[in-house]
CSV table of C-alpha atoms in Angstrom, one decimal:
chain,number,residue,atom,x,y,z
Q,22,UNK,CA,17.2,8.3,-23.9
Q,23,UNK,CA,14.6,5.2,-24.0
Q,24,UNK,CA,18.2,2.8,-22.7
Q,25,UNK,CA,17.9,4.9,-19.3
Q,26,UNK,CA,14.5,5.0,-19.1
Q,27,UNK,CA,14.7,1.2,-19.2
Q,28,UNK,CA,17.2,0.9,-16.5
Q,29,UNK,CA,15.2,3.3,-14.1
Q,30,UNK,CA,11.9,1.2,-15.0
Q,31,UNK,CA,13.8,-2.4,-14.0
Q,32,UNK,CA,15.8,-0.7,-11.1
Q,33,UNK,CA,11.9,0.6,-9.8
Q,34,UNK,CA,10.6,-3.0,-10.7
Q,35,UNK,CA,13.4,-5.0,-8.7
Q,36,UNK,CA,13.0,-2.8,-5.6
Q,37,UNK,CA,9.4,-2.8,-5.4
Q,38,UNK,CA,9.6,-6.8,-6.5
Q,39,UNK,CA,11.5,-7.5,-3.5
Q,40,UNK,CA,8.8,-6.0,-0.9
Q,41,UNK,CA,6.9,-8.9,-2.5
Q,42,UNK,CA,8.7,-11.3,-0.8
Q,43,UNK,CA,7.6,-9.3,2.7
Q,44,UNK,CA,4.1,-9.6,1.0
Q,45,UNK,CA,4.4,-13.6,0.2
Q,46,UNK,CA,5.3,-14.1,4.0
Q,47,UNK,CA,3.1,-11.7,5.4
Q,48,UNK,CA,0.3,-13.5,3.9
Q,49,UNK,CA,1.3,-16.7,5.0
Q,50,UNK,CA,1.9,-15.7,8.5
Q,51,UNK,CA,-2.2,-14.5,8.5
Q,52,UNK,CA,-2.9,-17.8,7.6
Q,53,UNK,CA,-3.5,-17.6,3.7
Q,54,UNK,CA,-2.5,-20.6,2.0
Q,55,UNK,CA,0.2,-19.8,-0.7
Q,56,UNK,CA,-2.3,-19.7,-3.9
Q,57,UNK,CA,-3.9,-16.9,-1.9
Q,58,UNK,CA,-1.1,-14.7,-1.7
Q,59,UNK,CA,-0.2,-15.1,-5.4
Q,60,UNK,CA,-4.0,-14.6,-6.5
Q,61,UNK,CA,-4.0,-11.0,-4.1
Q,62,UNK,CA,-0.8,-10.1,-6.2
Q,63,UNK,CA,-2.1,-11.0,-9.6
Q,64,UNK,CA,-5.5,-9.6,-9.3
Q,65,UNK,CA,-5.0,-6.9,-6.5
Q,66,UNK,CA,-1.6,-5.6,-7.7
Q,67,UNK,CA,-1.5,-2.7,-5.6
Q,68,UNK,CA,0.9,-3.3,-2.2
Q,69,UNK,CA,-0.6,-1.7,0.7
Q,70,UNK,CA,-4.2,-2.9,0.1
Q,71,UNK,CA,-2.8,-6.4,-0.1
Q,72,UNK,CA,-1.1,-5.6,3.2
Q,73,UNK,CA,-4.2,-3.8,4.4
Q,74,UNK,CA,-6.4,-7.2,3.2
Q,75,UNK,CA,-3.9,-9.4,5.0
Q,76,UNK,CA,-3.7,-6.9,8.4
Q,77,UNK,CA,-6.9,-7.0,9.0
Q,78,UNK,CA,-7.6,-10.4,8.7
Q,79,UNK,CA,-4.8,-11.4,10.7
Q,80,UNK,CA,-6.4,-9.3,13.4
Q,81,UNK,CA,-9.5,-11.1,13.2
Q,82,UNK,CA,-11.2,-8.5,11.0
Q,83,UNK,CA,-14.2,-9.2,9.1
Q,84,UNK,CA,-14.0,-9.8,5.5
Q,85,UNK,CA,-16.1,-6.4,4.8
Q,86,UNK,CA,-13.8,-4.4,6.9
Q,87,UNK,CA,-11.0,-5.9,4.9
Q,88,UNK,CA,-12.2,-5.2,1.5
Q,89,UNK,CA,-13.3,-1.9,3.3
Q,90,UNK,CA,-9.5,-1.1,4.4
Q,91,UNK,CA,-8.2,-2.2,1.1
Q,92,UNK,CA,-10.7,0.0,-0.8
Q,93,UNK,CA,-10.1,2.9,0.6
Q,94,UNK,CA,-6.2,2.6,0.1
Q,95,UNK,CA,-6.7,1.6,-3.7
Q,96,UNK,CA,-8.4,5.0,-3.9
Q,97,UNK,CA,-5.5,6.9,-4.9
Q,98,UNK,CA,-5.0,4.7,-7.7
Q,99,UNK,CA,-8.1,6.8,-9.6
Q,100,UNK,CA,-6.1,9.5,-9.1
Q,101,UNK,CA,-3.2,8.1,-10.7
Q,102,UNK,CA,-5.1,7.0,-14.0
Q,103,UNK,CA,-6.8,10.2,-14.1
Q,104,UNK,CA,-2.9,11.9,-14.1
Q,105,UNK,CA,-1.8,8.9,-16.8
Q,106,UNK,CA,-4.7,9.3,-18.8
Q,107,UNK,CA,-4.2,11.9,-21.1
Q,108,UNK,CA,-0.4,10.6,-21.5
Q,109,UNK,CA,-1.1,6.9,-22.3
Q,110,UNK,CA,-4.4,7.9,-24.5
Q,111,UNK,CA,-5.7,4.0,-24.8
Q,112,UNK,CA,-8.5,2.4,-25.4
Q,113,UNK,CA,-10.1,-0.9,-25.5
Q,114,UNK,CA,-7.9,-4.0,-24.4
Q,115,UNK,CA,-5.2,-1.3,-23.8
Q,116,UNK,CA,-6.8,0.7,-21.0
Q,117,UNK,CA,-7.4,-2.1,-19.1
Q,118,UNK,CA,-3.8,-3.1,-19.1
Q,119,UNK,CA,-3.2,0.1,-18.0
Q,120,UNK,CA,-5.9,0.4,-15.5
Q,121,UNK,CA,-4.1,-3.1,-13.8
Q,122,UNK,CA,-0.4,-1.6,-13.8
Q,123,UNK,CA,-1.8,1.9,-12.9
Q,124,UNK,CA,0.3,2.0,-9.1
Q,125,UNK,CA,2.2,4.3,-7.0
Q,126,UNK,CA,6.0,3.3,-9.2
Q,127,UNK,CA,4.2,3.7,-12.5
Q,128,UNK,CA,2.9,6.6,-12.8
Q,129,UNK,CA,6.0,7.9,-10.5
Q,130,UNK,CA,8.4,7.2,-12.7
Q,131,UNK,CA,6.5,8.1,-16.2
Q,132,UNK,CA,5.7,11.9,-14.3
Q,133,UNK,CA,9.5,11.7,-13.8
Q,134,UNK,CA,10.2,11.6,-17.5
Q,135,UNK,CA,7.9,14.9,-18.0
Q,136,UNK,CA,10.8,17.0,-19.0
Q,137,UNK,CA,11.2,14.4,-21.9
Q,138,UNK,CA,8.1,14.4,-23.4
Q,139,UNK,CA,4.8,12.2,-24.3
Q,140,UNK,CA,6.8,9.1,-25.4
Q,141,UNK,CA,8.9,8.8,-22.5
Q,142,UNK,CA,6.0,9.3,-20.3
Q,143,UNK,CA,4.5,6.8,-21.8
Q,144,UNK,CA,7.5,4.1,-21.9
Q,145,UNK,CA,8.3,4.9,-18.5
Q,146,UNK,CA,4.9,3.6,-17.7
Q,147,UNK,CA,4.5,0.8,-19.5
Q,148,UNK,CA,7.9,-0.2,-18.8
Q,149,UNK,CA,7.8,0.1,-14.9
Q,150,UNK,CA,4.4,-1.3,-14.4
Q,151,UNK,CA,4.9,-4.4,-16.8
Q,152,UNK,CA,8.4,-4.8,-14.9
Q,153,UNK,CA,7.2,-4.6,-11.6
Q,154,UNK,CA,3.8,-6.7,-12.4
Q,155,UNK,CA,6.4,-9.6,-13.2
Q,156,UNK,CA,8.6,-9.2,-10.3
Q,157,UNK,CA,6.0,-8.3,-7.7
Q,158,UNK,CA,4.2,-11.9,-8.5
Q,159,UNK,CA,7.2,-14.0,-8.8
Q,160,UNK,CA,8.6,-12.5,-5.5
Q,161,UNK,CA,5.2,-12.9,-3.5
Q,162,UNK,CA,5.5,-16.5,-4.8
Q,163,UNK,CA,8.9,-16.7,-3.6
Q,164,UNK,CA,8.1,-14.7,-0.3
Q,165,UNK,CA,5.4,-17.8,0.2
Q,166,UNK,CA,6.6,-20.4,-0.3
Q,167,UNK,CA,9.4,-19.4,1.8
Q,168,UNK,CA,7.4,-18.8,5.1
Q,169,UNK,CA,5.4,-21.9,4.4
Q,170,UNK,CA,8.8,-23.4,4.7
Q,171,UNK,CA,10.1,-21.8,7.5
Q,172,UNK,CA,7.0,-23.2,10.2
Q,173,UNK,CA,6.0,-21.2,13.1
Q,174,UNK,CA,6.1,-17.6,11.6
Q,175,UNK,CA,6.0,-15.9,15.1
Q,176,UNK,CA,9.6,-17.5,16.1
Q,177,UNK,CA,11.2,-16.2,12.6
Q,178,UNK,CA,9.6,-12.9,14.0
Q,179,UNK,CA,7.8,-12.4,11.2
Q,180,UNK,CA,4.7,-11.0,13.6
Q,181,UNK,CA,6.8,-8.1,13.1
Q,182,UNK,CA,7.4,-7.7,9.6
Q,183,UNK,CA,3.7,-6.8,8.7
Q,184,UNK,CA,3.7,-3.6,11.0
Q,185,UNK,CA,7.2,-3.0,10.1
Q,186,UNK,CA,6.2,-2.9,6.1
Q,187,UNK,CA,3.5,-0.5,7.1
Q,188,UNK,CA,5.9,1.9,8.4
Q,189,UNK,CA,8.1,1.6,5.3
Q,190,UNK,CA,5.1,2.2,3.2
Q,191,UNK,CA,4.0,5.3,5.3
Q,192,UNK,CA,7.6,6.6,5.8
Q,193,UNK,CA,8.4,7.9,2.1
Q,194,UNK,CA,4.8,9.7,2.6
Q,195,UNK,CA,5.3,11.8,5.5
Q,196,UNK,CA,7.4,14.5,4.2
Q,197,UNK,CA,5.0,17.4,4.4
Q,198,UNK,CA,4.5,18.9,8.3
Q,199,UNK,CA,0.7,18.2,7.3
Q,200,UNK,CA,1.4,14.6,6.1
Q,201,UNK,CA,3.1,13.8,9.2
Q,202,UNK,CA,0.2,15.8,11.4
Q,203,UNK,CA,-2.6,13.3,9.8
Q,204,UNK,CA,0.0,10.3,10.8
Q,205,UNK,CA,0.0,11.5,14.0
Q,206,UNK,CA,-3.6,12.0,14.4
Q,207,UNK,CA,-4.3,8.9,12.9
Q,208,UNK,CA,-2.0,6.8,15.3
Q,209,UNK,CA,-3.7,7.9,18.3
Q,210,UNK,CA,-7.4,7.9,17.2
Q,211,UNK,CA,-6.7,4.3,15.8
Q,212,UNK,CA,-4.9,3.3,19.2
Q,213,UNK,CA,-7.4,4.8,21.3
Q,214,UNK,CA,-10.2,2.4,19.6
Q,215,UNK,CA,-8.7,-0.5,19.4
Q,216,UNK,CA,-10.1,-1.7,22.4
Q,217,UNK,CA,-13.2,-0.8,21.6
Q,218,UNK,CA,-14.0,-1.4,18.2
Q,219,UNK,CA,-13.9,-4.9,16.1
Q,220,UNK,CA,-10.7,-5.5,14.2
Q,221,UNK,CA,-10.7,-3.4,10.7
Q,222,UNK,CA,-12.8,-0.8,12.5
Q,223,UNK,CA,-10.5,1.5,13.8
Q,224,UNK,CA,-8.2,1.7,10.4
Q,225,UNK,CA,-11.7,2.6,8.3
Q,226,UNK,CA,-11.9,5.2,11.0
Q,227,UNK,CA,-9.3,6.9,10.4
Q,228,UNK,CA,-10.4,7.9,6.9
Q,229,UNK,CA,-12.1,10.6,8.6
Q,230,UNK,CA,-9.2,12.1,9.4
Q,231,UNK,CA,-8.4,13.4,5.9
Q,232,UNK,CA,-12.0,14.1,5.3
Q,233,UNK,CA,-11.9,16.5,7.8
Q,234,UNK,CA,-8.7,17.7,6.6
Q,235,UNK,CA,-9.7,18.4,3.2
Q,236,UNK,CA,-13.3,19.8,4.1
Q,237,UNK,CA,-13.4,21.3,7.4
Q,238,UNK,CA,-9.7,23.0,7.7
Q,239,UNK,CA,-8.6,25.8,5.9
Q,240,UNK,CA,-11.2,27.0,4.7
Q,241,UNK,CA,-10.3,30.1,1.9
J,4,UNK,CA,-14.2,-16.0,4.0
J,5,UNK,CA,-10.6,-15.1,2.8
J,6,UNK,CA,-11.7,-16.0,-1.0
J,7,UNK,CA,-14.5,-13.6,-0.4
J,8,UNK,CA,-12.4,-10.6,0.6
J,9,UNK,CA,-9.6,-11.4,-2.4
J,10,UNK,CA,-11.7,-11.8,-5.0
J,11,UNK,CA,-13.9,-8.1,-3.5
J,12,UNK,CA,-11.1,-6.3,-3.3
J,13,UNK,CA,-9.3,-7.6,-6.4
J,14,UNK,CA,-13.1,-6.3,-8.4
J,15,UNK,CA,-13.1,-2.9,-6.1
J,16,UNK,CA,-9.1,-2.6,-6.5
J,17,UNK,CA,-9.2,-2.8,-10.4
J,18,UNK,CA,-12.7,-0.6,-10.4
J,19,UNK,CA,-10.7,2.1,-8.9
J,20,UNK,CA,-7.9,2.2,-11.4
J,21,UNK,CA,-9.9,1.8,-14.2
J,22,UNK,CA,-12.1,4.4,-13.0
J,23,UNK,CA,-9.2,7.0,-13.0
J,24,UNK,CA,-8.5,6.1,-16.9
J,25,UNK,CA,-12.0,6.1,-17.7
J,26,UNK,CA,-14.4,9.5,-15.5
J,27,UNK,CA,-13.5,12.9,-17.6
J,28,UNK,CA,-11.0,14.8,-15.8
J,29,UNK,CA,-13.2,17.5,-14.2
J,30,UNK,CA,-15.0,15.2,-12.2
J,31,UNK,CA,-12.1,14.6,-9.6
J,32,UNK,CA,-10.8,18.2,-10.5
J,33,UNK,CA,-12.2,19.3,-7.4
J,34,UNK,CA,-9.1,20.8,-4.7
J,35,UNK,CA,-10.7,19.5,-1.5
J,36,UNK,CA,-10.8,16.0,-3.1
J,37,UNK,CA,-7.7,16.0,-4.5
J,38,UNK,CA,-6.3,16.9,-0.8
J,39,UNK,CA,-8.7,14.5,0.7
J,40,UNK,CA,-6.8,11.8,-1.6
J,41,UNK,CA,-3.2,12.7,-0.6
J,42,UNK,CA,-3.9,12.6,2.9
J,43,UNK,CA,-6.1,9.3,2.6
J,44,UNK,CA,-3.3,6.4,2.2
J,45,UNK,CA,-1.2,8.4,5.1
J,46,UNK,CA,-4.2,8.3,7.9
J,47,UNK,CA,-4.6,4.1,6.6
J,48,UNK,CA,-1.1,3.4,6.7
J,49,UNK,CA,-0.6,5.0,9.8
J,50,UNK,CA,-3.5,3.3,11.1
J,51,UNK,CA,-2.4,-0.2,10.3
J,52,UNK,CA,0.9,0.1,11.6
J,53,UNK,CA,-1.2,1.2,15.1
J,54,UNK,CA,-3.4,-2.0,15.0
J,55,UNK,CA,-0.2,-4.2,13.6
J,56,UNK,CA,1.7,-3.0,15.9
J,57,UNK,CA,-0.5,-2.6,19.2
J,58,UNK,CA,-3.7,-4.8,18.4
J,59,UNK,CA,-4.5,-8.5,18.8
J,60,UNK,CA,-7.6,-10.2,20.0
J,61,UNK,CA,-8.0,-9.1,23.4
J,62,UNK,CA,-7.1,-5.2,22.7
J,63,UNK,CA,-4.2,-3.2,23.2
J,64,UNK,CA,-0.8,-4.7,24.1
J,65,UNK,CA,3.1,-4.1,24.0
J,66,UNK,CA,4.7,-7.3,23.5
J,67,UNK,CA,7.9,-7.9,20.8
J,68,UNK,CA,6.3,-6.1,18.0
J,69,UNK,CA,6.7,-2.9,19.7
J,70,UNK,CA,9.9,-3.4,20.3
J,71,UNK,CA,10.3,-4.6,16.7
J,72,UNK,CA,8.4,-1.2,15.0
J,73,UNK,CA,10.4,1.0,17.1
J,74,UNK,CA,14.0,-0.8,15.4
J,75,UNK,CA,11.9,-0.6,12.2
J,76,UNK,CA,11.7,3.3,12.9
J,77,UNK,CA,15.0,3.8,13.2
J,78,UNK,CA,16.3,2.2,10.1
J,79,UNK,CA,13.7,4.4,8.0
J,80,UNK,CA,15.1,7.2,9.7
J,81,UNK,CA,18.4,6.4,9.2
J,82,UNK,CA,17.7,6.0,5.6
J,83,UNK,CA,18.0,1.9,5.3
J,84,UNK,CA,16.3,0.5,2.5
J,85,UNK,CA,12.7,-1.6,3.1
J,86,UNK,CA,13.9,-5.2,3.0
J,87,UNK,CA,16.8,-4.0,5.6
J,88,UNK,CA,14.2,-2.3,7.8
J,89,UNK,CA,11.7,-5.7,7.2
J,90,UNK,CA,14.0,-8.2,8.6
J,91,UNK,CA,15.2,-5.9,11.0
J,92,UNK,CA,12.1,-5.5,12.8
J,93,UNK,CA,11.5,-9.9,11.9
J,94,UNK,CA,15.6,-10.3,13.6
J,95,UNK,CA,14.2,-8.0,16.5
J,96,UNK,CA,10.7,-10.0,17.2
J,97,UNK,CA,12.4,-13.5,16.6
J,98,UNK,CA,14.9,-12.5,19.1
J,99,UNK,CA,13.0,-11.2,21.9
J,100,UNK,CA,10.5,-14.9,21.3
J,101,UNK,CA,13.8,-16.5,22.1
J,102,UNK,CA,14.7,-15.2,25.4
């Protein structure tokens, strides 16, 4: 039981790993030096706010709508540790180990394991968020140092490969008709202000749109 | 300024997490929040790929990254993986910079 658990944690870790290398360039390309990329993945660990810190700056954000951006992504991550919680049941040193790997691929694949009970919850945790800590870092090394390599980012076209890892964050999301409604909603309210509104602005903005979502539709 | 905003939103990013492991579960019990969270990371993301895509200094423009998003949209929906659609949409850009 704990063998496949294992291999679904490193499968999970490689993947994710690899997006690091997107990160690693990404971070380059907005003009962060290399030790600044690897210092977002250590200490941040959590993807899309390390996009979302990089994005905005790259845009010519402000450093407060950056954190502001990155926040509000990093969010769901309560939500997570308040699922993992009463699974893991640490204290001390322990929960903030687990606070730090508590991520989207975590606490995916230890719910996964539900069917198999506390201890499998739990290795499928511990396993996946160790495993992709390691590979996430050594990737976004590897992902910087390769664009500082490769010169003028814009004529590798890696311009594009921020907006692109966007999409392929928000892609796996949109599979409720609601999900994909916010998307919408959020694309054209974020478009619309973009020329009116400094850089950073028009993503925080669009935090209103689930707000209203959640408090002012469907009311029962 | 960049060292500012990493070492914010490393203390803000690891609050969060910890936060979750730490509040009794009642607190964030609550259905409106809980929907209010689900939705949250889909408005951003779609957001950023708006202001990636679309934004730059002066405002709004189309230019390769369009282009680039729009390949990128068609890999995810015909089910390539994410470094496939990445270097897609980086093969796309680079291209159209060399014509």
């Amino acid at each position: 039981m704990s063998r496949a658990i294992l291999r679904d944690s490193l499968s999970v870790a490689l993947t994710v790993g690899v997006y690091g290398i997107a990160f690693g360039a990404a971070a380059v390309e907005a003009d962060l030096s290399v030790l600044q990329a690897c210092v977002l993945s250590l200490l941040v660990f959590t993807g899309a706010s390390q996009f979302a810190v990089v994005g905005v700056l790259d845009a010519g954000g402000s450093a407060l709508s950056a954190i502001t951006a990155a926040s509000l992504l990093g969010v769901r991550n309560s939500f997570y540790g308040l699922r993992m919680a009463p699974i893991l049941q640490v204290r001390g040193v322990k929960r903030f180990a687990a606070a730090q790997i508590t991520i989207d691929e975590s606490t995916a694949v230890s719910v996964a394991q539900e069917d198999k009970g506390l201890a499998a919850m739990r290795l499928g945790f511990w396993a996946t968020g160790v495993g992709v800590y390691i590979f996430w870092n050594l990737f976004t090394l590897l992902g910087a140092l390769g664009a500082t390599a490769l010169g003028d980012p814009a004529a590798w076209g890696l311009d594009a490969a921020v907006p692109a890892a966007f999409l392929g964050l928000l892609w796996p999301r949109l599979i409720s008709q609601s999900a994909r409604i916010v998307a919408l909603i959020s694309i054209f309210l974020c478009t619309f202000l973009i020329p009116f509104a400094a850089a950073g602005v028009p993503v925080i903005a669009c935090a209103l749109i689930p707000f209203i979502f959640a408090y002012v539709g469907d009311r029962k | 300024m960049i060292w500012t905003a990493i070492i914010a939103t490393s203390l803000i990013a690891f609050m969060l997490k910890y936060l979750g492991q730490a509040v009794p579960a009642r607190w964030l019990a609550n259905a409106r929040i809980q929907k209010f969270a689900l939705h949250l990371p889909t408005a951003l993301l779609a957001a950023l790929v708006a202001v990636q895509t679309l934004g730059n200094q002066k405002g709004l423009v189309f230019d390769a990254r369009s282009v680039a998003v729009l390949v990128a949209g068609v890999a995810l929906f015909l089910k390539a993986p994410f470094p496939v659609v990445v270097i897609l949409a980086a093969l796309t850009s680079a291209g159209i910079h060399q014509l």
